[in-house]
Short mmCIF file of C-alpha atoms and ligand atoms in Angstrom, two decimals:
data_model
loop_
_atom_site.label_atom_id
_atom_site.label_comp_id
_atom_site.label_asym_id
_atom_site.label_seq_id
_atom_site.Cartn_x
_atom_site.Cartn_y
_atom_site.Cartn_z
CA MET A 1139 128.28 -60.64 228.42
CA PRO A 1140 127.93 -61.50 224.97
CA PRO A 1141 128.41 -58.79 221.98
CA GLN A 1142 125.01 -57.83 220.75
CA ASP A 1143 124.80 -56.39 217.06
CA VAL A 1144 124.05 -53.11 217.75
CA VAL A 1145 126.03 -51.28 215.34
CA LYS A 1146 126.25 -52.58 211.51
CA GLU A 1147 128.40 -55.57 210.91
CA SER A 1148 131.13 -55.25 209.09
CA SER A 1149 131.56 -58.54 207.65
CA LYS A 1150 129.76 -58.81 204.39
CA ARG A 1151 130.99 -57.45 201.00
CA GLY A 1152 128.30 -55.15 199.91
CA GLN A 1153 127.01 -52.92 196.97
CA ARG A 1154 129.75 -50.54 195.40
CA ALA A 1155 129.90 -47.38 197.26
CA ALA A 1156 127.34 -44.98 195.76
CA THR A 1157 130.35 -42.11 195.39
CA LEU A 1158 132.07 -44.01 192.80
CA SER A 1159 131.18 -43.34 189.86
CA ALA A 1160 130.69 -46.49 186.89
CA GLU A 1161 133.54 -44.95 184.67
CA GLU A 1162 135.70 -44.66 188.08
CA THR A 1163 135.58 -48.06 188.89
CA GLN A 1164 135.44 -49.51 185.16
CA ALA A 1165 139.00 -47.32 185.17
CA ALA A 1166 140.31 -48.60 188.16
CA SER A 1167 139.41 -52.11 187.52
CA ALA A 1168 140.96 -51.98 183.88
CA ARG A 1169 144.26 -50.69 185.75
CA VAL A 1170 144.51 -53.81 187.76
CA LYS A 1171 143.36 -56.22 185.00
CA GLY A 1172 145.59 -58.91 183.65
CA GLN A 1173 147.57 -57.74 187.32
CA ARG A 1174 147.56 -60.51 190.24
CA PRO A 1175 145.62 -58.54 193.16
CA PRO A 1176 148.14 -57.31 195.71
CA LYS A 1177 148.54 -60.02 198.37
CA ILE A 1178 146.90 -57.72 200.97
CA LYS A 1179 144.33 -57.66 203.25
CA ILE A 1180 141.57 -54.44 203.21
CA LEU A 1181 139.63 -54.36 206.88
CA ALA A 1182 136.59 -51.94 207.16
CA GLY A 1183 135.82 -50.46 210.36
CA ASN A 1184 132.24 -48.85 210.69
CA SER A 1185 133.24 -45.14 209.82
CA ASN A 1186 132.87 -45.39 206.14
CA ARG A 1187 131.91 -48.53 204.61
CA PRO A 1188 131.10 -47.41 201.26
CA LEU A 1189 134.61 -46.00 200.86
CA ALA A 1190 135.93 -49.33 202.05
CA GLU A 1191 134.11 -51.24 199.66
CA ALA A 1192 135.01 -48.82 196.93
CA ILE A 1193 138.63 -49.44 197.40
CA ALA A 1194 138.57 -53.10 197.75
CA THR A 1195 136.90 -53.00 194.59
CA CYS A 1196 139.36 -50.99 192.80
CA LEU A 1197 141.80 -53.61 194.02
CA ASN A 1198 139.92 -56.40 192.94
CA LEU A 1199 139.72 -57.50 196.42
CA PRO A 1200 136.98 -58.44 199.13
CA LEU A 1201 136.76 -57.15 202.19
CA THR A 1202 138.54 -59.19 204.84
CA ARG A 1203 135.65 -60.76 206.95
CA ALA A 1204 135.37 -59.36 210.61
CA THR A 1205 132.59 -58.12 213.05
CA VAL A 1206 132.87 -54.85 215.03
CA ARG A 1207 130.00 -55.08 217.63
CA ARG A 1208 129.23 -53.32 220.77
CA PHE A 1209 128.33 -55.05 224.27
CA ALA A 1210 125.01 -53.99 226.06
CA ASP A 1211 127.41 -50.89 227.61
CA MET A 1212 128.66 -49.83 224.18
CA GLU A 1213 132.10 -51.15 224.72
CA ILE A 1214 133.33 -52.09 221.11
CA PHE A 1215 134.24 -55.81 220.14
CA VAL A 1216 136.01 -56.70 217.40
CA GLU A 1217 136.40 -60.12 215.85
CA ILE A 1218 138.59 -60.87 212.70
CA GLN A 1219 136.86 -63.91 211.09
CA GLU A 1220 139.64 -65.20 208.83
CA ASN A 1221 143.53 -66.12 209.01
CA VAL A 1222 145.56 -62.67 208.96
CA ARG A 1223 148.88 -64.46 210.27
CA GLY A 1224 151.74 -63.01 208.19
CA GLU A 1225 149.39 -60.57 206.11
CA ASP A 1226 150.05 -57.24 205.09
CA VAL A 1227 146.67 -55.51 206.36
CA PHE A 1228 145.32 -52.32 205.54
CA ILE A 1229 142.36 -50.91 207.80
CA ILE A 1230 140.37 -48.03 206.38
CA GLN A 1231 138.89 -46.18 209.07
CA SER A 1232 138.16 -42.10 209.46
CA THR A 1233 138.38 -40.92 212.73
CA SER A 1234 135.24 -38.53 211.96
CA PHE A 1235 131.99 -38.11 213.81
CA PRO A 1236 131.43 -40.03 216.05
CA ALA A 1237 135.37 -39.11 216.09
CA ASN A 1238 135.73 -40.73 219.59
CA ASP A 1239 134.02 -44.06 218.70
CA ASN A 1240 135.52 -44.20 215.60
CA LEU A 1241 139.28 -43.83 217.08
CA MET A 1242 138.63 -46.36 219.70
CA GLU A 1243 137.19 -48.89 217.04
CA LEU A 1244 140.55 -48.67 214.91
CA LEU A 1245 142.73 -48.89 218.07
CA ILE A 1246 140.72 -52.06 218.98
CA ILE A 1247 141.40 -53.64 215.38
CA ILE A 1248 144.77 -52.78 215.30
CA ASP A 1249 144.89 -54.70 218.79
CA ALA A 1250 142.97 -57.62 217.26
CA LEU A 1251 145.33 -57.59 214.28
CA LYS A 1252 148.17 -57.59 216.21
CA ARG A 1253 147.50 -60.45 218.37
CA ALA A 1254 146.55 -62.17 215.45
CA SER A 1255 150.00 -61.82 214.29
CA ALA A 1256 149.43 -59.75 211.06
CA LYS A 1257 152.89 -59.12 209.56
CA ARG A 1258 152.25 -55.64 208.80
CA ILE A 1259 149.25 -53.04 209.78
CA THR A 1260 148.41 -49.89 208.03
CA ALA A 1261 145.94 -47.40 209.56
CA VAL A 1262 144.38 -45.98 206.63
CA LEU A 1263 142.90 -42.76 207.67
CA PRO A 1264 141.20 -40.94 204.69
CA TYR A 1265 140.37 -38.16 207.46
CA PHE A 1266 142.30 -37.82 210.40
CA GLY A 1267 140.16 -36.37 213.24
CA TYR A 1268 141.51 -33.93 215.98
CA ALA A 1269 144.19 -32.55 213.28
CA ARG A 1270 143.06 -28.99 213.97
CA GLN A 1271 144.11 -29.73 217.57
CA ASP A 1272 148.01 -29.64 216.48
CA ARG A 1273 149.31 -26.58 218.86
CA LYS A 1274 148.73 -25.24 222.25
CA PRO A 1275 146.58 -22.48 221.45
CA GLY A 1276 147.00 -21.18 224.97
CA PRO A 1277 148.41 -22.34 228.28
CA ARG A 1278 147.10 -25.54 230.20
CA THR A 1279 145.69 -26.81 226.64
CA PRO A 1280 146.39 -30.07 224.96
CA ILE A 1281 147.83 -30.79 221.67
CA SER A 1282 145.37 -33.69 221.30
CA ALA A 1283 146.55 -34.50 217.33
CA LYS A 1284 149.87 -35.71 218.95
CA LEU A 1285 147.84 -37.84 221.60
CA VAL A 1286 146.00 -39.67 218.58
CA ALA A 1287 149.31 -39.99 217.02
CA ASN A 1288 150.82 -41.70 219.89
CA LEU A 1289 147.51 -43.53 220.56
CA ILE A 1290 147.69 -45.00 216.86
CA ASP A 1291 151.48 -45.65 217.41
CA LYS A 1292 151.20 -47.31 220.76
CA ALA A 1293 148.32 -49.73 219.54
CA GLY A 1294 150.59 -51.34 217.16
CA ALA A 1295 149.92 -49.80 213.60
CA ASP A 1296 153.33 -49.91 211.60
CA ARG A 1297 152.06 -47.43 208.99
CA VAL A 1298 150.03 -44.67 208.45
CA LEU A 1299 147.98 -43.59 204.83
CA THR A 1300 146.05 -40.42 205.23
CA LEU A 1301 144.89 -37.81 203.28
CA ASP A 1302 145.21 -33.46 203.32
CA LEU A 1303 146.51 -33.81 206.79
CA HIS A 1304 145.32 -30.24 207.95
CA ALA A 1305 148.82 -29.19 208.76
CA ALA A 1306 151.68 -31.46 206.94
CA GLN A 1307 153.81 -31.29 209.98
CA ILE A 1308 151.49 -33.52 211.72
CA GLN A 1309 153.24 -36.42 209.64
CA GLY A 1310 155.60 -35.56 212.41
CA PHE A 1311 153.78 -36.70 215.33
CA PHE A 1312 153.90 -40.14 214.32
CA ASP A 1313 156.85 -42.22 215.37
CA ILE A 1314 156.22 -44.60 211.88
CA PRO A 1315 156.29 -43.97 208.34
CA THR A 1316 153.38 -41.79 207.57
CA ASP A 1317 152.51 -41.08 203.80
CA ASN A 1318 149.90 -37.81 203.98
CA LEU A 1319 148.24 -38.18 200.18
CA PHE A 1320 146.83 -35.06 198.23
CA ALA A 1321 143.19 -35.12 196.77
CA ALA A 1322 144.61 -32.20 194.62
CA PRO A 1323 144.69 -34.42 191.06
CA VAL A 1324 141.39 -35.54 191.69
CA MET A 1325 140.26 -32.19 192.06
CA VAL A 1326 142.27 -30.83 189.01
CA ARG A 1327 140.53 -33.90 186.95
CA ASP A 1328 137.22 -32.54 187.96
CA LEU A 1329 138.03 -28.91 187.25
CA GLU A 1330 139.75 -29.75 183.98
CA GLU A 1331 136.39 -31.55 183.04
CA ARG A 1332 133.99 -28.47 183.99
CA PHE A 1333 135.91 -25.32 183.46
CA LYS A 1334 138.02 -23.16 180.46
CA LEU A 1335 140.94 -23.02 183.26
CA ASP A 1336 142.28 -19.69 182.29
CA ASP A 1337 138.84 -17.97 183.44
CA LEU A 1338 139.52 -19.40 186.63
CA VAL A 1339 141.02 -17.84 190.20
CA VAL A 1340 142.45 -20.35 192.78
CA VAL A 1341 141.23 -18.66 196.29
CA SER A 1342 142.51 -20.01 199.80
CA PRO A 1343 139.72 -18.43 202.20
CA ASP A 1344 142.39 -18.05 204.87
CA VAL A 1345 145.78 -16.75 205.14
CA GLY A 1346 146.32 -20.33 206.59
CA GLY A 1347 145.44 -22.12 203.28
CA VAL A 1348 147.66 -20.04 201.18
CA VAL A 1349 150.33 -23.25 200.55
CA ARG A 1350 147.07 -25.68 199.77
CA ALA A 1351 145.99 -22.99 197.48
CA ARG A 1352 149.06 -21.89 195.78
CA GLY A 1353 149.88 -25.75 195.00
CA LEU A 1354 146.38 -26.06 192.98
CA ALA A 1355 146.86 -22.61 191.27
CA LYS A 1356 150.18 -24.04 189.77
CA ARG A 1357 149.16 -27.37 188.97
CA ILE A 1358 146.31 -25.90 186.61
CA GLY A 1359 148.04 -22.63 185.69
CA ALA A 1360 145.81 -20.48 187.39
CA SER A 1361 146.33 -17.02 189.35
CA LEU A 1362 146.13 -16.85 192.84
CA ALA A 1363 143.77 -14.68 195.42
CA ILE A 1364 143.41 -14.99 199.34
CA VAL A 1365 140.62 -13.81 201.73
CA ASP A 1366 142.45 -12.24 204.74
CA LYS A 1367 140.34 -11.86 207.37
CA ARG A 1368 141.00 -9.25 209.90
CA ARG A 1369 139.81 -7.66 213.55
CA GLU A 1370 141.15 -4.12 213.17
CA ARG A 1371 140.33 -3.53 216.70
CA ALA A 1372 139.11 -5.63 219.73
CA GLY A 1373 135.00 -5.52 219.70
CA GLU A 1374 134.82 -4.58 216.24
CA SER A 1375 133.47 -7.04 213.60
CA GLU A 1376 135.92 -8.77 211.21
CA VAL A 1377 136.69 -7.29 207.91
CA MET A 1378 137.67 -9.41 204.74
CA ASN A 1379 139.81 -8.06 202.28
CA VAL A 1380 140.62 -9.67 199.33
CA ILE A 1381 144.29 -9.77 198.17
CA GLY A 1382 144.56 -10.52 194.18
CA GLU A 1383 142.66 -10.05 191.39
CA VAL A 1384 138.97 -11.54 191.05
CA ASP A 1385 137.04 -9.01 189.44
CA GLY A 1386 135.08 -10.73 186.40
CA LYS A 1387 136.79 -14.09 187.10
CA ARG A 1388 135.13 -17.81 188.38
CA CYS A 1389 136.96 -18.34 191.80
CA ILE A 1390 137.70 -21.49 193.22
CA LEU A 1391 137.81 -21.67 196.92
CA ILE A 1392 140.30 -24.21 197.92
CA ASP A 1393 140.50 -25.54 201.81
CA ASP A 1394 140.98 -28.84 203.47
CA ILE A 1395 137.81 -28.83 205.84
CA VAL A 1396 134.56 -27.74 205.96
CA ASP A 1397 133.03 -28.09 209.20
CA SER A 1398 130.27 -25.33 209.85
CA GLY A 1399 130.85 -23.78 206.63
CA GLY A 1400 131.34 -20.51 207.93
CA THR A 1401 134.94 -19.71 206.73
CA LEU A 1402 133.58 -20.73 203.12
CA CYS A 1403 130.25 -18.79 203.22
CA ASN A 1404 131.84 -15.65 204.12
CA ALA A 1405 134.59 -15.89 202.05
CA ALA A 1406 132.32 -16.34 198.85
CA GLU A 1407 130.24 -13.28 199.95
CA ALA A 1408 133.73 -11.05 200.04
CA LEU A 1409 134.67 -12.45 196.33
CA LEU A 1410 131.31 -11.62 194.81
CA ALA A 1411 131.52 -7.95 196.47
CA LYS A 1412 135.01 -7.74 194.57
CA GLY A 1413 133.19 -8.64 191.22
CA ALA A 1414 133.96 -11.98 191.28
CA ILE A 1415 131.50 -13.70 188.67
CA GLU A 1416 130.95 -16.91 190.69
CA VAL A 1417 132.28 -19.35 193.35
CA MET A 1418 132.65 -22.37 193.42
CA ALA A 1419 134.65 -24.54 196.47
CA TYR A 1420 136.54 -27.57 196.31
CA LEU A 1421 137.45 -29.22 199.83
CA THR A 1422 138.94 -32.45 200.75
CA HIS A 1423 137.19 -33.32 203.85
CA GLY A 1424 133.13 -32.50 204.27
CA VAL A 1425 133.00 -32.90 207.96
CA LEU A 1426 129.80 -30.31 207.66
CA SER A 1427 128.75 -30.58 211.35
CA GLY A 1428 125.37 -28.83 212.83
CA GLY A 1429 123.50 -26.58 210.16
CA ALA A 1430 126.31 -26.47 207.90
CA VAL A 1431 124.37 -28.07 204.64
CA SER A 1432 121.82 -25.74 204.89
CA ARG A 1433 124.05 -23.01 205.53
CA ILE A 1434 125.48 -24.14 202.36
CA ALA A 1435 122.51 -24.18 200.43
CA ALA A 1436 121.31 -20.76 201.43
CA SER A 1437 124.86 -19.40 200.69
CA ALA A 1438 126.52 -17.43 197.72
CA LEU A 1439 128.46 -20.28 196.85
CA LYS A 1440 127.30 -21.95 193.54
CA THR A 1441 128.88 -25.31 194.16
CA LEU A 1442 130.65 -26.99 197.16
CA VAL A 1443 132.69 -30.16 195.86
CA ILE A 1444 133.65 -32.72 198.85
CA THR A 1445 135.43 -36.02 198.41
CA ASP A 1446 134.44 -39.31 200.55
CA SER A 1447 136.89 -39.00 202.71
CA ILE A 1448 133.98 -38.86 205.23
CA GLN A 1449 131.10 -40.69 204.37
CA PRO A 1450 128.40 -38.11 203.25
CA THR A 1451 125.37 -38.15 204.86
CA GLU A 1452 121.88 -38.40 203.67
CA ALA A 1453 121.76 -34.59 203.67
CA VAL A 1454 124.76 -34.26 201.75
CA ARG A 1455 123.35 -36.62 199.34
CA VAL A 1456 120.02 -34.95 198.52
CA ALA A 1457 121.82 -31.31 198.59
CA SER A 1458 121.90 -29.89 195.45
CA ASN A 1459 124.48 -27.64 195.50
CA ILE A 1460 126.92 -30.34 197.12
CA ARG A 1461 128.80 -32.78 194.87
CA VAL A 1462 131.00 -35.64 196.15
CA LEU A 1463 134.14 -36.96 194.46
CA SER A 1464 135.52 -40.38 195.24
CA ILE A 1465 139.08 -40.67 196.51
CA ALA A 1466 138.83 -44.64 196.57
CA PRO A 1467 140.87 -44.81 193.09
CA LEU A 1468 143.64 -42.58 194.78
CA MET A 1469 143.68 -44.72 198.12
CA ALA A 1470 143.64 -47.90 196.50
CA GLU A 1471 146.46 -47.07 194.12
CA ALA A 1472 148.34 -45.55 197.31
CA ILE A 1473 147.71 -49.20 199.22
CA LYS A 1474 148.73 -51.03 196.21
CA ARG A 1475 152.01 -48.98 195.72
CA THR A 1476 152.93 -49.26 199.56
CA ALA A 1477 152.16 -53.17 199.73
CA ASN A 1478 154.71 -53.18 196.53
CA GLU A 1479 157.14 -51.36 198.03
CA GLN A 1480 156.97 -48.77 195.32
CA SER A 1481 156.78 -44.95 195.33
CA VAL A 1482 153.80 -43.36 196.36
CA SER A 1483 155.15 -39.48 196.44
CA SER A 1484 155.35 -40.21 192.33
CA LEU A 1485 151.37 -40.27 192.36
CA PHE A 1486 151.48 -36.49 192.92
CA TYR A 1487 155.00 -35.19 191.56
C1 R5P B 1968 140.90 -24.07 209.47
O1 R5P B 1968 141.88 -23.98 209.63
C2 R5P B 1968 140.44 -24.89 208.49
O2 R5P B 1968 141.44 -24.76 207.30
C3 R5P B 1968 139.07 -24.40 207.85
O3 R5P B 1968 139.02 -23.65 206.84
C4 R5P B 1968 138.00 -24.67 208.95
O4 R5P B 1968 138.31 -25.63 209.87
C5 R5P B 1968 136.56 -24.46 208.32
O5 R5P B 1968 135.60 -24.26 209.32
P1 R5P B 1968 134.20 -23.56 209.13
O6 R5P B 1968 133.75 -24.34 208.49
O7 R5P B 1968 133.54 -24.34 210.56
O8 R5P B 1968 134.40 -22.45 209.17
#
């Protein structure tokens, strides 16, 4: 049965990603100007081609020619259309919606590269799906994040490069070297450009996110507050307690994922009720499923800033209170350093 072109073809180099600003592309190109492009190959799955193209642009490299297509029964077929023997290959693929299709595509691309004798294969997952299933929430339940890590490892990846893992210890689920990048420097630059930093309070929308929020507060020298969601007694509705001083302040909510938007919208209301002047949110991964975009549009949040780790939908692109920052220059720099055996952690510390 011949494969059919029912899914976007991954072979042609497209336009620069809409989410990478002209200045960012220029700055990234200037950084690599005069330097030989690293001897690597960048391959894109179908989950986030604009980001893969933007990363390739930052590295002054073309995307490797490949097709990722479907058979009539929707099985995935991959064909790498140039020699990769002995090459250092980076596959850009977020395992975002549709998570199972995008994950399977990644595994099959890894297999194709392995059988084509690539020297080293790095799975670049700007968004690592299934990360929230990182422990057993009850008896007889899976730890799907560990299963997904095993699958990527077993398929033949030599390294993983990812961004703002839901929990840092997921790094340990992989038995291969795994670099977990942080979007914080990209967010800090945006905050510095837009706000007087001493007006700001960084807020974690739940107790689980305190370490992440404290990290950002430290970077910008702001104070920290926490929204503590509690159900005092079974059957009673949750109470939002705000720990920390927010009265008369501009609040910046920080989290890794916005999915339904419920956590953020509730936190924004609690902060305004405690006297905050306005509430903005900076999140790495805009999962934004179901009616999340309209919920955020109708909420008390002034602005939601996300990154392009997940390809923004049309609804996100046109939403008046959602802004997208590109992580392409950051990912490109980390890829270049990995290829050149240079420190990646020094990008952040
Ligand atoms: C939870 O631990 C995560 O960090 C996010 O707070 C959560 O996934 C957000 O989900 P939602 O937007 O559906 O409230």
